[in-house]
Amino acid sequence: MYTLGIDIGSTTSKCVLLEDGNKIIATSLVVAGIGTNGGIKCMNEVLENAKVKREEIAYIIATGYGRKNFSEANGELSELSCHAKGVHFADPEVRTIIDIGGQDAKVIRLNSKGILENFLMNDKCAAGTGRFLDVMATILQVPIAEFETQARSTKEPAKISSTCTVFAESEVISQLANGSKVECVIAGICNSVASRVAGLAKRVGVKEEVFMSGGVARNGGVRDALERELQVSIKYSEHSQLMGALGAALFAYEKIGAAE
Amino acid sequence: MAALQDILQEFHRIAASPQEQMKHYLAQNKKIVVCSPVYTPEEVIHSMGLLPFGTWGTDMEIKEAKAYFPAFICSVMQSILELGIKGAFDGASAIVIPSLCDSLKCLGQNWKYAVPGIEFVPMTYPQNRNTTYGKEFTKAGYQRVIADLERITGETFEDEKLHKSIEIYNAHNQAMREFSEYAKNYSVITAADRNAVFKSAFFLEKSEHTALINQLLEALKETELADVKKIRIVTSGILADAKELLAILNDNNIQVVADDIAQESRQYRVDCPIAATALDRLAEKFATMNNCSVLYDVNKGRASYLTELVQENKADGIIYALTKFCDPEEFDYVVVKKICEEKEIPLLLIEVDRQMVNYEQVRTAVQTFSEMLG
């Protein structure tokens, strides 16, 4: 039996197709989020990859910022519940999840059964989110994919505040005007995101093991900075971005089980 | 007897139309005194034959008030001033603004310049209220309000009349407590209904509101309790009256079983006791009030009070609606969080603001909380 989880975020859509609640058949990721056809495109792509027809899917759960508007779904759940579920399935030892997405950051605490026991979201501010990195990448004209290498190439990060994206933007420009090297500014930007998110994590209480999910998890510069801020090692998977969709697919399977 | 939904509709109508209510009373030649948050001595105003008319501001875009306030200040205060500047209280004789937090003090001082047509009457409360000198200080505050209102309106104060008004307000407190107690078990009473009942109290003369509450209680008593499994929540904070927020609570199967909201139950917990004079009764009441972020309490008993509310009402958790830039509530949150962690009571912090237009983040947080508890 197939179930599908779709995570429609602010900037990307992710799908996971699951067989019998335990085997990932296919995944897809489309760089188009809420308000676009990213959701449908993403679902069609995963079906095509798996050579599975829409009518063969027993249940679909949508999650993410666009969860309410995806008409193909049979149900919807919050992305925090889904990330918790997905990460616990992938790594049952994880007790704290740091999820930094396109426009928000969340810290989720799990118990040993993978049940969400506490969480915190950032306040309405782009600082400490993927959006912050996007803005900075545009100013520096450096692709985000290069942030990791650049941040790791220096031991002298510039000081960039973590209070506000707009203030940080003018700080970055000032740093460049004062002759700071681009890699130092990038390392400072990664530190800034980490500092902001570490504050959230400390409020929830960091319990090892710690896993990073969401799109920003791909950025090793931010992961390194978070490890330094929190003084813990942070786990990461190349599928980190898919954890919400995986959790949704798992919940979809449970729904079918409950119905039967 | 009117049907339950008809009565609830009446509460919604009143809560949504304060200006209509003002016009209604002005047409009856009533002299209106606007009562700002929080704990304005309405009984005094009522006893002088004036109509106390409460305001907690409204959800709106703030423009004019920005000339008087810094950006990072409580939007409840800002929206009250904005309403004043835009003429929402035109026809009122005065506004009484207590001094219980720093933002309120700013509101009073700014009001004098921004809305010169409606005179500002300060109500200065002491921090240490439950001592002999504290009560004397409170009484002196009342006397200042009385003197100002006598000068502005030409009406006079009599202690005997205050006794009568106190009885009307005590009866209203009792009715509000009874409503809250009843409403928690009736899934038919949504978070929005509950809030409308509380909010409407500011725009009606209190004996009229009590009569309406009593009708509601009668209708509730005749309503069968539905066997609906809901997530039982205690709300806490300054206010939680945004339509979007109340709809989100409803969408996520949440029943508000008790509240510790300043705009709601905090007003009605304590009655005026018997004392030598009516003013003493009022001062005694203020002295014994507690469990509120703007009432000085070195022991921060509010945190334990909240956990008792959870236990007494068999609640699944607490939603702490933090009004943005409200320092007293931010200070209390730390103590509340600590005790909730100790007692393993699920606690959700959400930030609310009179200028909020997007509730998606709140929606996700409330939905997650509901999924966590469900």
XYZ file of C-alpha atoms in Angstrom, chain A:
260
model
C 0.000 0.000 0.000
C 1.286 3.443 -0.956
C 0.974 6.594 1.103
C 2.281 10.001 0.184
C 3.512 12.910 2.255
C 3.901 16.343 0.748
C 5.580 19.261 2.476
C 4.788 22.563 0.769
C 7.082 25.137 2.275
C 7.590 28.825 1.599
C 10.240 28.223 -1.050
C 10.245 24.504 -1.929
C 7.851 21.549 -2.182
C 8.956 18.074 -1.107
C 7.306 14.672 -1.600
C 7.963 11.237 -0.149
C 6.190 8.134 -1.442
C 6.085 5.323 1.060
C 5.201 1.651 0.670
C 3.567 -0.163 3.606
C 4.589 2.551 6.017
C 8.266 1.636 6.086
C 9.843 1.693 2.648
C 10.666 4.907 0.802
C 9.881 4.262 -2.870
C 10.645 7.708 -4.262
C 11.203 11.324 -3.306
C 11.048 14.630 -5.113
C 11.916 18.228 -4.462
C 10.760 21.194 -6.506
C 12.034 24.713 -5.944
C 8.581 26.295 -5.830
C 6.545 26.588 -2.674
C 3.210 27.966 -1.547
C 1.260 30.006 -4.051
C 2.773 28.190 -7.042
C 2.069 24.886 -8.806
C 5.082 23.478 -6.919
C 2.937 21.059 -4.924
C 1.298 19.417 -7.926
C 4.558 19.398 -9.869
C 6.320 17.771 -6.940
C 3.645 15.105 -6.566
C 3.636 14.329 -10.292
C 7.401 14.041 -10.228
C 7.435 11.550 -7.350
C 4.735 9.458 -9.049
C 6.685 9.459 -12.268
C 9.926 8.514 -10.507
C 8.195 5.592 -8.822
C 6.044 4.596 -11.822
C 3.016 4.707 -9.547
C -0.396 6.116 -10.523
C -2.252 8.687 -8.451
C -5.174 6.296 -7.853
C -2.818 3.751 -6.325
C -2.096 6.051 -3.401
C -4.252 5.182 -0.440
C -3.826 8.393 1.529
C -2.061 11.747 1.171
C -1.155 14.082 4.011
C -0.027 17.621 3.320
C 2.149 19.604 5.658
C 4.130 22.850 5.583
C 3.039 26.405 5.084
C 0.912 25.442 2.058
C -0.781 22.460 3.731
C -4.234 24.044 3.817
C -4.387 24.720 0.093
C -3.326 21.405 -1.429
C -6.576 19.977 -2.764
C -5.111 16.529 -3.537
C -4.545 15.801 0.152
C -6.842 13.678 2.293
C -5.659 15.415 5.442
C -3.187 17.923 6.754
C -0.896 18.175 9.771
C 1.502 20.767 11.058
C 5.072 20.584 9.822
C 6.394 20.321 13.371
C 4.479 17.101 14.004
C 5.624 15.771 10.631
C 9.292 16.670 11.117
C 9.190 14.952 14.510
C 7.686 11.839 12.967
C 10.044 11.766 9.985
C 13.215 12.318 11.985
C 12.271 9.715 14.586
C 11.716 7.187 11.798
C 15.097 8.014 10.266
C 16.981 8.159 13.566
C 15.212 7.033 16.762
C 18.017 8.363 18.978
C 17.242 11.996 18.157
C 15.680 14.040 20.978
C 16.070 17.581 19.610
C 15.356 18.723 16.068
C 16.435 22.100 14.775
C 14.462 22.859 11.644
C 15.400 25.993 9.753
C 13.220 26.539 6.744
C 12.781 29.267 4.171
C 10.982 31.686 6.423
C 10.974 30.290 9.916
C 12.976 28.327 12.435
C 11.679 25.741 14.858
C 13.111 23.687 17.652
C 11.324 20.440 18.461
C 11.886 18.152 21.432
C 10.958 14.467 21.198
C 10.617 11.780 23.816
C 12.040 8.290 23.408
C 8.896 7.187 21.557
C 9.326 9.956 19.033
C 6.361 11.867 20.426
C 6.632 15.625 20.244
C 6.886 16.909 23.820
C 7.801 20.548 23.369
C 8.533 23.019 20.600
C 9.226 26.641 19.885
C 9.014 28.690 16.712
C 10.865 31.896 15.918
C 9.049 35.189 16.231
C 7.871 36.923 13.098
C 11.262 37.897 11.817
C 13.468 36.727 8.974
C 16.609 36.732 11.133
C 17.781 33.176 11.742
C 15.949 31.735 8.727
C 16.694 30.676 5.174
C 15.335 34.010 3.985
C 18.121 35.759 5.880
C 20.696 33.677 4.002
C 18.943 34.386 0.670
C 19.086 38.135 1.286
C 22.762 37.946 2.209
C 23.611 35.733 -0.789
C 22.017 38.323 -3.076
C 24.046 41.165 -1.563
C 27.281 39.202 -1.761
C 26.416 37.701 -5.150
C 27.624 34.351 -3.880
C 25.383 31.273 -4.392
C 24.209 29.802 -1.064
C 25.702 26.461 -2.119
C 29.137 28.085 -1.768
C 28.547 29.412 1.747
C 29.743 26.191 3.366
C 33.142 26.139 1.637
C 33.676 29.850 2.075
C 32.688 29.872 5.774
C 35.020 26.947 6.456
C 37.924 28.671 4.715
C 38.406 31.326 7.388
C 39.056 31.471 11.098
C 38.158 35.147 11.328
C 34.409 35.544 10.987
C 33.108 39.106 10.755
C 30.659 40.270 13.425
C 27.127 40.378 12.022
C 24.191 41.044 14.364
C 21.448 38.460 14.732
C 18.711 40.899 15.666
C 17.295 41.932 12.341
C 17.803 41.067 8.668
C 17.548 44.696 7.595
C 20.154 45.844 10.146
C 22.362 42.881 9.274
C 22.119 43.804 5.608
C 23.565 47.251 6.269
C 26.212 45.691 8.540
C 27.289 43.374 5.725
C 27.577 46.329 3.364
C 29.614 48.239 5.998
C 31.871 45.233 6.538
C 32.530 44.979 2.795
C 33.104 48.735 2.589
C 35.661 48.415 5.387
C 37.544 45.790 3.442
C 36.405 42.582 5.144
C 36.957 39.510 3.027
C 33.835 37.898 1.569
C 34.572 34.555 3.275
C 34.843 36.317 6.671
C 31.489 38.027 6.087
C 29.916 34.693 5.047
C 31.264 33.001 8.176
C 29.797 35.910 10.197
C 26.421 35.442 8.483
C 26.411 31.720 9.365
C 27.285 32.605 12.968
C 24.467 35.122 13.022
C 21.870 32.500 11.957
C 23.305 30.003 14.460
C 23.278 32.505 17.304
C 19.632 33.350 16.715
C 18.512 29.733 16.452
C 20.674 28.620 19.398
C 18.727 31.096 21.544
C 15.489 29.336 20.556
C 17.026 25.905 21.180
C 18.228 26.856 24.660
C 14.734 28.036 25.574
C 13.295 24.645 24.673
C 16.253 22.830 26.252
C 18.754 20.941 24.110
C 18.779 17.208 24.689
C 21.093 15.003 22.684
C 21.075 13.704 20.112
C 20.472 16.768 17.994
C 19.403 16.615 14.362
C 19.109 19.422 11.878
C 16.320 19.323 9.300
C 14.931 21.835 6.800
C 16.632 23.464 3.825
C 19.266 25.389 5.798
C 20.593 22.076 7.184
C 22.406 21.685 3.845
C 24.623 24.614 4.781
C 27.644 23.221 6.623
C 28.658 26.730 7.664
C 25.489 27.125 9.729
C 25.769 23.560 11.090
C 29.338 24.180 12.250
C 28.363 27.467 13.879
C 25.393 25.833 15.637
C 27.639 23.076 16.993
C 29.944 25.731 18.419
C 27.037 27.731 19.905
C 25.313 24.742 21.471
C 28.430 22.725 22.275
C 26.860 19.558 20.890
C 27.416 17.571 17.788
C 24.647 17.994 15.229
C 23.474 15.164 13.051
C 22.499 15.796 9.489
C 21.370 13.754 6.539
C 21.390 14.626 2.879
C 17.635 13.949 3.105
C 17.168 16.496 5.912
C 14.906 18.595 3.742
C 12.553 15.647 3.188
C 11.877 14.843 6.845
C 8.583 16.763 6.969
C 7.271 14.966 3.873
C 8.478 11.624 5.257
C 6.639 12.256 8.524
C 3.500 13.177 6.590
C 3.704 9.918 4.607
C 4.118 7.969 7.860
C 1.104 9.700 9.402
C -0.849 8.930 6.223
C -0.042 5.248 6.699
C -1.184 5.403 10.331
C -4.444 7.023 9.202
C -5.144 4.100 6.887
C -4.251 1.684 9.675
C -6.622 3.438 12.039
C -9.378 3.394 9.443
C -8.931 -0.324 8.844
